[in-house]
Short mmCIF file of C-alpha atoms in Angstrom, two decimals:
data_model
loop_
_atom_site.label_atom_id
_atom_site.label_comp_id
_atom_site.label_asym_id
_atom_site.label_seq_id
_atom_site.Cartn_x
_atom_site.Cartn_y
_atom_site.Cartn_z
CA MET A 502 -16.38 20.41 26.34
CA LEU A 503 -15.89 17.27 25.34
CA VAL A 504 -16.37 15.86 28.79
CA LEU A 505 -19.91 17.56 28.96
CA VAL A 506 -21.17 16.27 25.67
CA CYS A 507 -20.02 12.61 26.39
CA LEU A 508 -21.88 12.72 29.22
CA SER A 509 -24.96 14.41 28.37
CA ALA A 510 -24.91 11.75 25.59
CA LEU A 511 -24.66 8.90 27.91
CA LEU A 512 -27.33 10.13 29.53
CA LEU A 513 -29.67 10.34 26.63
CA LEU A 514 -29.33 7.21 26.35
CA ALA A 515 -29.71 5.12 29.53
CA SER A 516 -32.64 7.30 29.67
CA ALA A 517 -34.10 6.03 26.38
CA GLU A 518 -33.61 1.91 27.95
CA ARG A 519 -36.06 -0.69 27.48
CA PRO A 520 -37.53 -0.96 30.81
CA PRO A 521 -37.45 -4.40 32.45
CA THR A 522 -40.43 -7.17 31.00
CA ASP A 523 -42.08 -7.74 34.13
CA ASP A 524 -42.85 -3.57 34.53
CA LYS A 525 -45.52 -3.63 31.68
CA PRO A 526 -46.46 -0.22 32.72
CA ARG A 527 -43.59 0.96 32.64
CA VAL A 528 -42.63 -0.53 28.94
CA ALA A 529 -45.70 0.60 27.44
CA ARG A 530 -45.32 3.78 29.13
CA TRP A 531 -41.48 4.22 27.09
CA LEU A 532 -42.76 2.64 24.34
CA VAL A 533 -45.08 5.74 23.21
CA HIS A 534 -42.64 7.96 24.85
CA ASN A 535 -39.69 6.83 22.47
CA ALA A 536 -41.90 6.49 19.45
CA ASP A 537 -41.86 9.26 16.97
CA TRP A 538 -45.04 7.68 14.54
CA ALA A 539 -47.96 5.35 15.51
CA THR A 540 -50.65 3.33 13.17
CA VAL A 541 -53.89 5.02 14.10
CA SER A 542 -56.89 3.25 13.23
CA THR A 543 -60.70 4.26 12.40
CA THR A 544 -63.96 3.78 11.07
CA HIS A 545 -63.47 4.96 7.50
CA LYS A 546 -66.54 6.68 6.54
CA GLU A 547 -65.81 6.40 2.92
CA LEU A 548 -66.04 2.74 3.01
CA ASN A 549 -69.36 1.96 5.10
CA GLY A 550 -67.37 1.56 8.31
CA ALA A 551 -64.65 -0.70 7.39
CA PRO A 552 -61.39 -0.72 9.60
CA TRP A 553 -58.71 2.07 7.97
CA GLY A 554 -55.23 2.20 9.44
CA ASN A 555 -53.32 5.45 8.91
CA VAL A 556 -49.87 6.46 10.26
CA ALA A 557 -49.68 9.95 12.52
CA SER A 558 -46.69 11.38 14.09
CA ILE A 559 -47.07 11.34 18.18
CA SER A 560 -46.05 12.78 20.86
CA ASP A 561 -46.19 11.59 24.43
CA GLY A 562 -44.33 15.59 25.64
CA ALA A 563 -40.76 16.48 24.12
CA GLY A 564 -37.60 15.72 26.28
CA ASP A 565 -37.78 14.49 29.37
CA ASP A 566 -41.53 14.67 29.51
CA ALA A 567 -43.68 11.94 29.58
CA THR A 568 -46.60 12.82 29.98
CA GLY A 569 -48.58 9.53 29.17
CA ARG A 570 -51.23 10.94 26.37
CA VAL A 571 -50.70 10.10 22.62
CA PHE A 572 -51.58 13.96 20.70
CA MET A 573 -51.68 14.23 16.91
CA TYR A 574 -51.77 17.20 14.66
CA LEU A 575 -54.30 17.05 12.39
CA THR A 576 -56.76 17.53 9.76
CA THR A 577 -60.14 17.25 8.75
CA MET A 578 -58.58 16.92 4.86
CA ASP A 579 -56.84 13.45 5.50
CA ALA A 580 -59.47 10.35 6.58
CA THR A 581 -58.04 9.96 9.51
CA ALA A 582 -59.30 13.46 11.60
CA ALA A 583 -62.52 13.62 9.33
CA ASP A 584 -63.29 10.00 10.34
CA ALA A 585 -62.42 10.99 13.92
CA GLU A 586 -64.83 13.51 14.36
CA GLU A 587 -67.75 12.02 12.85
CA SER A 588 -66.46 8.34 15.10
CA PRO A 589 -64.35 9.00 17.57
CA THR A 590 -63.67 5.55 19.15
CA SER A 591 -60.28 4.80 17.70
CA SER A 592 -57.44 2.88 18.63
CA VAL A 593 -53.35 3.60 18.13
CA THR A 594 -50.74 1.10 17.39
CA LEU A 595 -46.94 0.40 18.09
CA SER A 596 -44.79 -1.50 17.94
CA GLU A 597 -41.03 -1.35 19.41
CA LYS A 598 -39.50 -2.61 16.32
CA GLN A 599 -39.64 0.76 14.98
CA LEU A 600 -37.75 1.94 17.90
CA PRO A 601 -34.09 2.62 16.34
CA GLY A 602 -32.55 -0.68 17.29
CA GLY A 603 -35.99 -2.15 18.40
CA CYS A 604 -36.02 -5.38 18.99
CA ASP A 605 -32.82 -6.70 18.93
CA GLY A 606 -32.99 -8.22 15.28
CA ARG A 607 -36.11 -10.01 16.40
CA TYR A 608 -39.30 -9.61 13.90
CA ALA A 609 -42.29 -7.59 15.01
CA GLU A 610 -44.61 -10.24 15.75
CA ASP A 611 -42.14 -11.88 17.98
CA PRO A 612 -43.85 -11.96 21.82
CA PRO A 613 -40.52 -10.24 23.26
CA CYS A 614 -40.88 -7.64 20.74
CA ALA A 615 -43.27 -5.44 22.98
CA ARG A 616 -46.57 -4.43 20.87
CA LEU A 617 -49.23 -1.91 22.26
CA THR A 618 -52.35 -1.22 21.48
CA LEU A 619 -54.50 2.29 23.03
CA THR A 620 -57.86 2.51 22.01
CA GLY A 621 -60.53 4.93 22.95
CA LYS A 622 -62.10 8.44 21.43
CA LEU A 623 -59.92 10.01 19.50
CA ALA A 624 -61.02 13.77 19.31
CA GLN A 625 -59.51 17.20 19.34
CA VAL A 626 -57.71 18.56 22.12
CA ALA A 627 -60.14 20.66 24.66
CA SER A 628 -58.51 24.63 24.64
CA ALA A 629 -57.17 24.67 27.98
CA ASP A 630 -54.81 21.57 26.75
CA VAL A 631 -53.70 23.12 23.94
CA PRO A 632 -50.09 24.67 25.28
CA LEU A 633 -50.02 21.28 26.49
CA ALA A 634 -50.09 19.15 22.76
CA GLN A 635 -48.00 22.17 21.18
CA SER A 636 -45.57 21.88 23.01
CA ALA A 637 -45.20 17.88 23.17
CA ILE A 638 -45.95 17.61 19.02
CA PHE A 639 -43.34 21.40 18.45
CA GLY A 640 -40.70 19.61 20.97
CA ARG A 641 -40.15 16.70 19.33
CA PHE A 642 -41.74 18.14 15.02
CA PRO A 643 -40.42 21.64 15.28
CA ASP A 644 -41.10 21.49 10.96
CA MET A 645 -45.09 20.91 12.06
CA GLN A 646 -45.34 24.67 13.10
CA LYS A 647 -44.31 26.07 9.25
CA TRP A 648 -47.45 23.68 7.81
CA PRO A 649 -50.18 25.48 5.74
CA THR A 650 -52.27 27.00 7.98
CA GLY A 651 -54.78 27.00 5.10
CA HIS A 652 -55.01 23.09 6.02
CA GLU A 653 -56.84 23.76 9.33
CA PHE A 654 -54.31 21.87 11.40
CA ALA A 655 -55.11 20.41 14.51
CA PHE A 656 -54.67 18.91 18.26
CA TYR A 657 -56.26 15.61 18.53
CA GLU A 658 -55.61 13.19 21.28
CA LEU A 659 -56.46 9.99 21.74
CA THR A 660 -58.44 9.58 25.15
CA ILE A 661 -57.16 6.00 26.56
CA GLU A 662 -60.13 3.87 27.66
CA ASN A 663 -58.53 0.29 26.54
CA ILE A 664 -55.14 -1.28 26.75
CA PHE A 665 -53.67 -4.62 24.76
CA PHE A 666 -50.45 -4.92 25.38
CA LEU A 667 -47.40 -7.52 25.00
CA ASP A 668 -43.91 -8.14 25.59
CA PHE A 669 -43.40 -11.31 26.62
CA TYR A 670 -44.65 -15.38 25.83
CA GLY A 671 -47.91 -16.01 27.66
CA GLY A 672 -49.98 -13.47 25.92
CA ALA A 673 -50.64 -10.27 26.14
CA ALA A 674 -50.68 -8.87 29.77
CA PRO A 675 -53.73 -6.97 31.13
CA MET A 676 -53.36 -3.38 31.87
CA THR A 677 -56.12 -0.52 32.80
CA VAL A 678 -55.39 2.77 32.30
CA ASP A 679 -55.00 3.82 35.87
CA ASP A 680 -52.03 1.49 36.41
CA TYR A 681 -50.42 2.52 32.50
CA PHE A 682 -50.10 6.59 33.81
CA ALA A 683 -49.17 5.92 37.34
CA ALA A 684 -45.82 4.58 36.19
CA LYS A 685 -42.85 6.28 34.52
CA PRO A 686 -40.61 5.29 31.10
#
């Protein structure tokens, strides 16, 4: 039994290993799949359209089910969802530094510490995709199922249109949305 537990732990650690730097789309997908939260930026309606950043829990799939799609569970009682309802252009920003042991003691701005900004439209998930979003979010954050129903939480997704990615010296790496989704973390 102890051997099985140890082997399971090793497999989990192996699947969470950072991909090689030269496989940039794969590193980006790995970062999205392993992050539990991100900074979501919208144009804030109460600040005359000024940028607004807010923390949100994210998931692209529970366990090994990495889809690359960025799901959230939001309420319009919070500025992020309320802003997205009015103006859906948004961005989601992540840093490798936010992961456990991320960047091996480097600073978040050190170029080898991966950073990713996904830009697109943030909107409620289409009804056909609710089961996928629900599995992704509740699979990673099971306590969210108990959040107050009166707050009208709903599943949201950032439909990715543009990608900014940096994980080494020399500037941002060009990456298409197709390359991002074709990679496996």
